[in-house]
Amino acid sequence: MKAGAMVTLYGFYTDESGNNGFGDMRNQPVLCYAGILVPIHYQVFLHNEVQKLKDNLEKDIKSKIHGIPTEQFSNIDFFKKFEIHGKAFIDGEDFYYNLPDLERFKVVDDLLSLVQVTDVKIVAALVNKHLYQANTGVTNHNRMHIHAYTELVKCISTELKQSDSHAFVICDDGKPSEINNFCDALRNPTNNRVYPDLQVKLSHDKNCNLIQLADMINFITSVHFRNVYGFPPRKRHQTNIIDFYLRHLDHKIIKWEYK
């Protein structure tokens, strides 16, 4: 342990991008598992700051929608549980389209600014899918996912070892296979610092804001490395997304790459 390092407990809030295996490598050539490693003492503050941005954003969107009576917003799924989803938000999909690009991009800058404090770490595992399949001959994508998850856990463990600290993981409650693959990686005998949260769905509801922040980071990171690995650019906002990465994430990210 480094002299002066403080032992603490962290939460690792994570999401994924490009997790469709080998099914659509033209549109999703990069697998990205990324998240934010947040010390317990900072989690409530970070959650509340994200909530403030979300509340203001929801009000702004509603104020620009015409033809829908105010009392009807509560009946629309988009507003029943208002969330910020990285790709859809940046691309202006769904009701997000009511905000012009500059306003949405300002929100992205504000969100990413929240993780600039020293105590918050960004950790990612990235896989160039084409290269992985060419080198390994693997057709079962679960092996690739477990490999990436295992390396992600190793990155987290290496960071935690510096202060003899530990972390629990809260991941998006998406595909059951994703959660199972992550649990397989966490059961790796070399891992003794990172533990699964045993109430994933309850925790997802309680900690949804931090998972949404991880989702934004995931999407931006995956697009950046899509460019780094030489794949064709996506059709929308490629330059803006790479700029987000370079300004907010490049200097902070702790990463493993299969490249």
mmCIF file of C-alpha atoms in Angstrom:
data_model
loop_
_atom_site.group_PDB
_atom_site.id
_atom_site.type_symbol
_atom_site.label_atom_id
_atom_site.label_comp_id
_atom_site.label_asym_id
_atom_site.label_seq_id
_atom_site.Cartn_x
_atom_site.Cartn_y
_atom_site.Cartn_z
ATOM 1 C CA MET A 1 0.000 0.000 0.000
ATOM 2 C CA LYS A 2 1.271 3.474 -0.835
ATOM 3 C CA ALA A 3 2.263 5.668 2.105
ATOM 4 C CA GLY A 4 -0.605 7.950 3.051
ATOM 5 C CA ALA A 5 -3.168 6.032 0.976
ATOM 6 C CA MET A 6 -6.624 5.845 2.543
ATOM 7 C CA VAL A 7 -8.475 2.542 2.765
ATOM 8 C CA THR A 8 -12.066 2.926 1.580
ATOM 9 C CA LEU A 9 -14.955 1.106 -0.020
ATOM 10 C CA TYR A 10 -15.917 1.932 -3.586
ATOM 11 C CA GLY A 11 -18.908 1.294 -5.774
ATOM 12 C CA PHE A 12 -18.228 0.455 -9.404
ATOM 13 C CA TYR A 13 -21.171 1.510 -11.564
ATOM 14 C CA THR A 14 -20.972 0.023 -15.016
ATOM 15 C CA ASP A 15 -22.723 -0.440 -18.330
ATOM 16 C CA GLU A 16 -21.742 -1.806 -21.703
ATOM 17 C CA SER A 17 -21.655 -0.897 -25.377
ATOM 18 C CA GLY A 18 -21.414 -3.224 -28.348
ATOM 19 C CA ASN A 19 -22.604 -6.202 -26.319
ATOM 20 C CA ASN A 20 -24.362 -7.983 -29.179
ATOM 21 C CA GLY A 21 -21.490 -10.432 -29.533
ATOM 22 C CA PHE A 22 -20.481 -11.122 -33.132
ATOM 23 C CA GLY A 23 -24.007 -10.491 -34.437
ATOM 24 C CA ASP A 24 -23.564 -7.029 -35.925
ATOM 25 C CA MET A 25 -19.882 -6.159 -36.119
ATOM 26 C CA ARG A 26 -20.459 -3.639 -38.882
ATOM 27 C CA ASN A 27 -22.391 -1.350 -36.545
ATOM 28 C CA GLN A 28 -20.799 -2.497 -33.278
ATOM 29 C CA PRO A 29 -17.175 -3.449 -34.022
ATOM 30 C CA VAL A 30 -15.989 -2.611 -30.508
ATOM 31 C CA LEU A 31 -17.016 -4.219 -27.229
ATOM 32 C CA CYS A 32 -16.722 -1.745 -24.356
ATOM 33 C CA TYR A 33 -17.294 -2.360 -20.673
ATOM 34 C CA ALA A 34 -16.697 0.850 -18.773
ATOM 35 C CA GLY A 35 -17.765 2.393 -15.526
ATOM 36 C CA ILE A 36 -17.037 4.804 -12.717
ATOM 37 C CA LEU A 37 -15.271 3.754 -9.525
ATOM 38 C CA VAL A 38 -16.754 6.005 -6.851
ATOM 39 C CA PRO A 39 -15.810 6.109 -3.150
ATOM 40 C CA ILE A 40 -18.705 5.619 -0.750
ATOM 41 C CA HIS A 41 -18.361 9.113 0.684
ATOM 42 C CA TYR A 42 -18.898 10.697 -2.753
ATOM 43 C CA GLN A 43 -21.754 8.572 -4.089
ATOM 44 C CA VAL A 44 -24.711 10.494 -2.632
ATOM 45 C CA PHE A 45 -23.283 13.831 -3.765
ATOM 46 C CA LEU A 46 -22.639 12.530 -7.292
ATOM 47 C CA HIS A 47 -26.128 10.998 -7.482
ATOM 48 C CA ASN A 48 -27.702 14.304 -6.428
ATOM 49 C CA GLU A 49 -25.674 16.330 -8.935
ATOM 50 C CA VAL A 50 -26.774 14.048 -11.777
ATOM 51 C CA GLN A 51 -30.362 14.351 -10.552
ATOM 52 C CA LYS A 52 -30.198 18.162 -10.711
ATOM 53 C CA LEU A 53 -29.066 17.981 -14.338
ATOM 54 C CA LYS A 54 -31.823 15.492 -15.133
ATOM 55 C CA ASP A 55 -34.525 17.592 -13.471
ATOM 56 C CA ASN A 56 -33.521 20.704 -15.420
ATOM 57 C CA LEU A 57 -33.238 18.716 -18.624
ATOM 58 C CA GLU A 58 -36.699 17.205 -18.217
ATOM 59 C CA LYS A 59 -38.192 20.652 -17.649
ATOM 60 C CA ASP A 60 -36.415 22.025 -20.726
ATOM 61 C CA ILE A 61 -37.696 19.211 -22.923
ATOM 62 C CA LYS A 62 -41.271 19.541 -21.688
ATOM 63 C CA SER A 63 -41.209 23.307 -22.210
ATOM 64 C CA LYS A 64 -40.385 22.808 -25.894
ATOM 65 C CA ILE A 65 -43.123 20.248 -26.599
ATOM 66 C CA HIS A 66 -46.317 21.714 -28.009
ATOM 67 C CA GLY A 67 -49.661 19.998 -28.384
ATOM 68 C CA ILE A 68 -49.415 17.704 -25.364
ATOM 69 C CA PRO A 69 -51.305 18.923 -22.258
ATOM 70 C CA THR A 70 -49.049 19.195 -19.199
ATOM 71 C CA GLU A 71 -51.144 16.683 -17.232
ATOM 72 C CA GLN A 72 -50.565 14.061 -19.937
ATOM 73 C CA PHE A 73 -46.782 13.920 -19.539
ATOM 74 C CA SER A 74 -47.134 11.513 -16.612
ATOM 75 C CA ASN A 75 -48.813 9.018 -18.951
ATOM 76 C CA ILE A 76 -45.943 8.956 -21.456
ATOM 77 C CA ASP A 77 -43.385 6.196 -20.872
ATOM 78 C CA PHE A 78 -40.453 8.505 -21.704
ATOM 79 C CA PHE A 79 -41.361 10.769 -18.794
ATOM 80 C CA LYS A 80 -42.627 8.147 -16.344
ATOM 81 C CA LYS A 81 -39.042 7.295 -15.470
ATOM 82 C CA PHE A 82 -36.992 9.981 -17.136
ATOM 83 C CA GLU A 83 -33.425 8.872 -17.832
ATOM 84 C CA ILE A 84 -30.462 9.972 -19.927
ATOM 85 C CA HIS A 85 -29.297 7.259 -22.328
ATOM 86 C CA GLY A 86 -25.947 8.013 -23.963
ATOM 87 C CA LYS A 87 -26.483 7.143 -27.618
ATOM 88 C CA ALA A 88 -30.113 8.234 -27.822
ATOM 89 C CA PHE A 89 -29.386 11.492 -26.015
ATOM 90 C CA ILE A 90 -26.372 12.492 -28.104
ATOM 91 C CA ASP A 91 -28.141 11.563 -31.342
ATOM 92 C CA GLY A 92 -31.320 13.412 -30.328
ATOM 93 C CA GLU A 93 -33.660 10.432 -30.518
ATOM 94 C CA ASP A 94 -37.151 10.139 -28.975
ATOM 95 C CA PHE A 95 -38.257 13.288 -27.118
ATOM 96 C CA TYR A 96 -34.617 14.337 -26.786
ATOM 97 C CA TYR A 97 -34.917 15.710 -30.335
ATOM 98 C CA ASN A 98 -36.759 18.736 -28.926
ATOM 99 C CA LEU A 99 -33.411 20.089 -27.755
ATOM 100 C CA PRO A 100 -30.946 21.339 -30.389
ATOM 101 C CA ASP A 101 -27.500 19.761 -30.580
ATOM 102 C CA LEU A 102 -25.762 22.561 -28.702
ATOM 103 C CA GLU A 103 -28.110 22.271 -25.718
ATOM 104 C CA ARG A 104 -27.763 18.483 -25.533
ATOM 105 C CA PHE A 105 -23.981 18.690 -25.876
ATOM 106 C CA LYS A 106 -23.855 21.229 -23.030
ATOM 107 C CA VAL A 107 -25.585 18.647 -20.808
ATOM 108 C CA VAL A 108 -23.044 16.001 -21.847
ATOM 109 C CA ASP A 109 -20.211 18.371 -20.893
ATOM 110 C CA ASP A 110 -21.873 19.039 -17.534
ATOM 111 C CA LEU A 111 -22.313 15.317 -16.841
ATOM 112 C CA LEU A 112 -18.727 14.446 -17.722
ATOM 113 C CA SER A 113 -17.424 17.352 -15.634
ATOM 114 C CA LEU A 114 -18.823 15.591 -12.551
ATOM 115 C CA VAL A 115 -16.271 12.772 -12.822
ATOM 116 C CA GLN A 116 -13.224 15.025 -12.987
ATOM 117 C CA VAL A 117 -12.594 14.920 -9.221
ATOM 118 C CA THR A 118 -9.518 12.925 -8.198
ATOM 119 C CA ASP A 119 -11.468 10.403 -6.115
ATOM 120 C CA VAL A 120 -13.541 9.177 -9.072
ATOM 121 C CA LYS A 121 -11.826 6.737 -11.437
ATOM 122 C CA ILE A 122 -12.936 5.641 -14.903
ATOM 123 C CA VAL A 123 -12.127 2.031 -15.756
ATOM 124 C CA ALA A 124 -12.744 0.299 -19.086
ATOM 125 C CA ALA A 125 -12.075 -2.921 -20.978
ATOM 126 C CA LEU A 126 -12.196 -2.726 -24.775
ATOM 127 C CA VAL A 127 -12.143 -5.400 -27.451
ATOM 128 C CA ASN A 128 -11.572 -5.018 -31.184
ATOM 129 C CA LYS A 129 -14.074 -7.758 -32.090
ATOM 130 C CA HIS A 130 -12.752 -8.425 -35.602
ATOM 131 C CA LEU A 131 -9.214 -8.879 -34.306
ATOM 132 C CA TYR A 132 -10.359 -11.026 -31.393
ATOM 133 C CA GLN A 133 -12.294 -13.392 -33.633
ATOM 134 C CA ALA A 134 -9.502 -13.527 -36.224
ATOM 135 C CA ASN A 135 -6.865 -14.336 -33.587
ATOM 136 C CA THR A 136 -8.856 -16.779 -31.483
ATOM 137 C CA GLY A 137 -11.258 -18.379 -33.962
ATOM 138 C CA VAL A 138 -13.872 -18.157 -31.209
ATOM 139 C CA THR A 139 -17.494 -18.232 -32.332
ATOM 140 C CA ASN A 140 -19.051 -18.300 -28.858
ATOM 141 C CA HIS A 141 -19.209 -14.613 -27.989
ATOM 142 C CA ASN A 142 -19.667 -15.372 -24.276
ATOM 143 C CA ARG A 143 -15.986 -16.289 -24.070
ATOM 144 C CA MET A 144 -15.064 -12.851 -25.415
ATOM 145 C CA HIS A 145 -17.375 -11.160 -22.923
ATOM 146 C CA ILE A 146 -16.010 -13.094 -19.954
ATOM 147 C CA HIS A 147 -12.459 -12.342 -21.116
ATOM 148 C CA ALA A 148 -13.225 -8.613 -21.247
ATOM 149 C CA TYR A 149 -15.001 -8.660 -17.893
ATOM 150 C CA THR A 150 -12.089 -10.537 -16.303
ATOM 151 C CA GLU A 151 -9.607 -7.949 -17.538
ATOM 152 C CA LEU A 152 -11.908 -5.162 -16.345
ATOM 153 C CA VAL A 153 -11.954 -6.685 -12.858
ATOM 154 C CA LYS A 154 -8.164 -6.964 -12.937
ATOM 155 C CA CYS A 155 -7.885 -3.247 -13.786
ATOM 156 C CA ILE A 156 -10.174 -2.346 -10.904
ATOM 157 C CA SER A 157 -8.283 -4.630 -8.522
ATOM 158 C CA THR A 158 -4.914 -3.158 -9.500
ATOM 159 C CA GLU A 159 -6.222 0.338 -8.812
ATOM 160 C CA LEU A 160 -7.747 -0.686 -5.472
ATOM 161 C CA LYS A 161 -4.599 -2.472 -4.366
ATOM 162 C CA GLN A 162 -2.763 0.850 -4.148
ATOM 163 C CA SER A 163 -4.876 1.799 -1.125
ATOM 164 C CA ASP A 164 -5.736 -1.746 0.031
ATOM 165 C CA SER A 165 -9.381 -0.923 -0.756
ATOM 166 C CA HIS A 166 -12.344 -2.938 -2.045
ATOM 167 C CA ALA A 167 -15.330 -2.368 -4.319
ATOM 168 C CA PHE A 168 -18.759 -3.756 -5.046
ATOM 169 C CA VAL A 169 -20.172 -3.783 -8.566
ATOM 170 C CA ILE A 170 -23.554 -2.470 -9.647
ATOM 171 C CA CYS A 171 -24.252 -3.127 -13.324
ATOM 172 C CA ASP A 172 -27.161 -2.307 -15.567
ATOM 173 C CA ASP A 173 -29.928 -4.893 -15.195
ATOM 174 C CA GLY A 174 -29.927 -5.693 -18.895
ATOM 175 C CA LYS A 175 -29.472 -9.133 -20.380
ATOM 176 C CA PRO A 176 -29.308 -11.938 -17.768
ATOM 177 C CA SER A 177 -26.352 -13.365 -19.705
ATOM 178 C CA GLU A 178 -24.417 -10.147 -19.122
ATOM 179 C CA ILE A 179 -24.876 -10.374 -15.369
ATOM 180 C CA ASN A 180 -23.935 -14.069 -15.429
ATOM 181 C CA ASN A 181 -20.784 -13.356 -17.444
ATOM 182 C CA PHE A 182 -19.760 -10.626 -15.024
ATOM 183 C CA CYS A 183 -20.348 -12.934 -12.057
ATOM 184 C CA ASP A 184 -18.119 -15.549 -13.740
ATOM 185 C CA ALA A 185 -15.365 -12.940 -14.022
ATOM 186 C CA LEU A 186 -15.806 -11.912 -10.396
ATOM 187 C CA ARG A 187 -15.413 -15.542 -9.312
ATOM 188 C CA ASN A 188 -11.942 -15.647 -10.846
ATOM 189 C CA PRO A 189 -9.564 -16.967 -8.144
ATOM 190 C CA THR A 190 -7.213 -14.011 -8.659
ATOM 191 C CA ASN A 191 -9.946 -11.542 -7.674
ATOM 192 C CA ASN A 192 -10.128 -10.736 -3.976
ATOM 193 C CA ARG A 193 -11.089 -7.047 -4.087
ATOM 194 C CA VAL A 194 -14.157 -6.704 -6.324
ATOM 195 C CA TYR A 195 -17.494 -8.172 -5.312
ATOM 196 C CA PRO A 196 -20.916 -8.404 -6.940
ATOM 197 C CA ASP A 197 -23.865 -6.546 -5.539
ATOM 198 C CA LEU A 198 -26.290 -9.343 -4.731
ATOM 199 C CA GLN A 199 -29.398 -7.233 -5.301
ATOM 200 C CA VAL A 200 -28.742 -6.040 -8.815
ATOM 201 C CA LYS A 201 -32.271 -4.967 -9.738
ATOM 202 C CA LEU A 202 -32.941 -3.177 -6.437
ATOM 203 C CA SER A 203 -29.569 -1.495 -6.656
ATOM 204 C CA HIS A 204 -30.201 -0.481 -10.254
ATOM 205 C CA ASP A 205 -33.323 1.396 -9.202
ATOM 206 C CA LYS A 206 -31.603 3.020 -6.239
ATOM 207 C CA ASN A 207 -28.405 3.910 -8.110
ATOM 208 C CA CYS A 208 -29.836 4.524 -11.552
ATOM 209 C CA ASN A 209 -28.272 7.977 -11.911
ATOM 210 C CA LEU A 210 -24.731 6.658 -11.614
ATOM 211 C CA ILE A 211 -25.443 3.858 -14.072
ATOM 212 C CA GLN A 212 -26.743 6.455 -16.538
ATOM 213 C CA LEU A 213 -23.488 8.354 -16.103
ATOM 214 C CA ALA A 214 -21.608 5.114 -16.813
ATOM 215 C CA ASP A 215 -23.791 4.552 -19.887
ATOM 216 C CA MET A 216 -22.822 7.959 -21.290
ATOM 217 C CA ILE A 217 -19.135 7.237 -20.674
ATOM 218 C CA ASN A 218 -19.471 3.810 -22.296
ATOM 219 C CA PHE A 219 -20.992 5.125 -25.486
ATOM 220 C CA ILE A 220 -18.448 7.933 -25.892
ATOM 221 C CA THR A 221 -15.527 5.603 -25.127
ATOM 222 C CA SER A 222 -16.682 2.964 -27.601
ATOM 223 C CA VAL A 223 -17.008 5.529 -30.409
ATOM 224 C CA HIS A 224 -13.540 6.919 -29.666
ATOM 225 C CA PHE A 225 -11.918 3.498 -29.872
ATOM 226 C CA ARG A 226 -13.942 2.603 -32.945
ATOM 227 C CA ASN A 227 -12.039 5.474 -34.535
ATOM 228 C CA VAL A 228 -8.694 4.453 -32.980
ATOM 229 C CA TYR A 229 -9.034 0.903 -34.350
ATOM 230 C CA GLY A 230 -9.695 2.209 -37.867
ATOM 231 C CA PHE A 231 -13.353 1.321 -38.340
ATOM 232 C CA PRO A 232 -15.608 3.560 -40.473
ATOM 233 C CA PRO A 233 -17.046 6.498 -38.523
ATOM 234 C CA ARG A 234 -20.634 6.402 -37.353
ATOM 235 C CA LYS A 235 -23.063 8.566 -39.307
ATOM 236 C CA ARG A 236 -23.851 11.113 -36.606
ATOM 237 C CA HIS A 237 -21.789 13.372 -34.332
ATOM 238 C CA GLN A 238 -18.525 11.416 -34.674
ATOM 239 C CA THR A 239 -16.322 14.520 -34.260
ATOM 240 C CA ASN A 240 -18.275 15.802 -31.257
ATOM 241 C CA ILE A 241 -18.147 12.445 -29.483
ATOM 242 C CA ILE A 242 -14.401 12.075 -29.955
ATOM 243 C CA ASP A 243 -13.988 15.620 -28.651
ATOM 244 C CA PHE A 244 -15.951 14.682 -25.501
ATOM 245 C CA TYR A 245 -13.597 11.762 -24.969
ATOM 246 C CA LEU A 246 -10.409 13.748 -25.480
ATOM 247 C CA ARG A 247 -11.454 16.615 -23.216
ATOM 248 C CA HIS A 248 -13.080 14.677 -20.369
ATOM 249 C CA LEU A 249 -11.971 11.041 -20.362
ATOM 250 C CA ASP A 250 -8.612 10.562 -22.067
ATOM 251 C CA HIS A 251 -6.546 11.781 -19.116
ATOM 252 C CA LYS A 252 -8.523 9.799 -16.531
ATOM 253 C CA ILE A 253 -9.294 6.426 -18.042
ATOM 254 C CA ILE A 254 -7.686 3.239 -16.741
ATOM 255 C CA LYS A 255 -8.078 0.718 -19.523
ATOM 256 C CA TRP A 256 -7.313 -2.713 -20.913
ATOM 257 C CA GLU A 257 -7.483 -3.266 -24.657
ATOM 258 C CA TYR A 258 -7.592 -6.284 -26.904
ATOM 259 C CA LYS A 259 -6.251 -4.602 -30.020
#
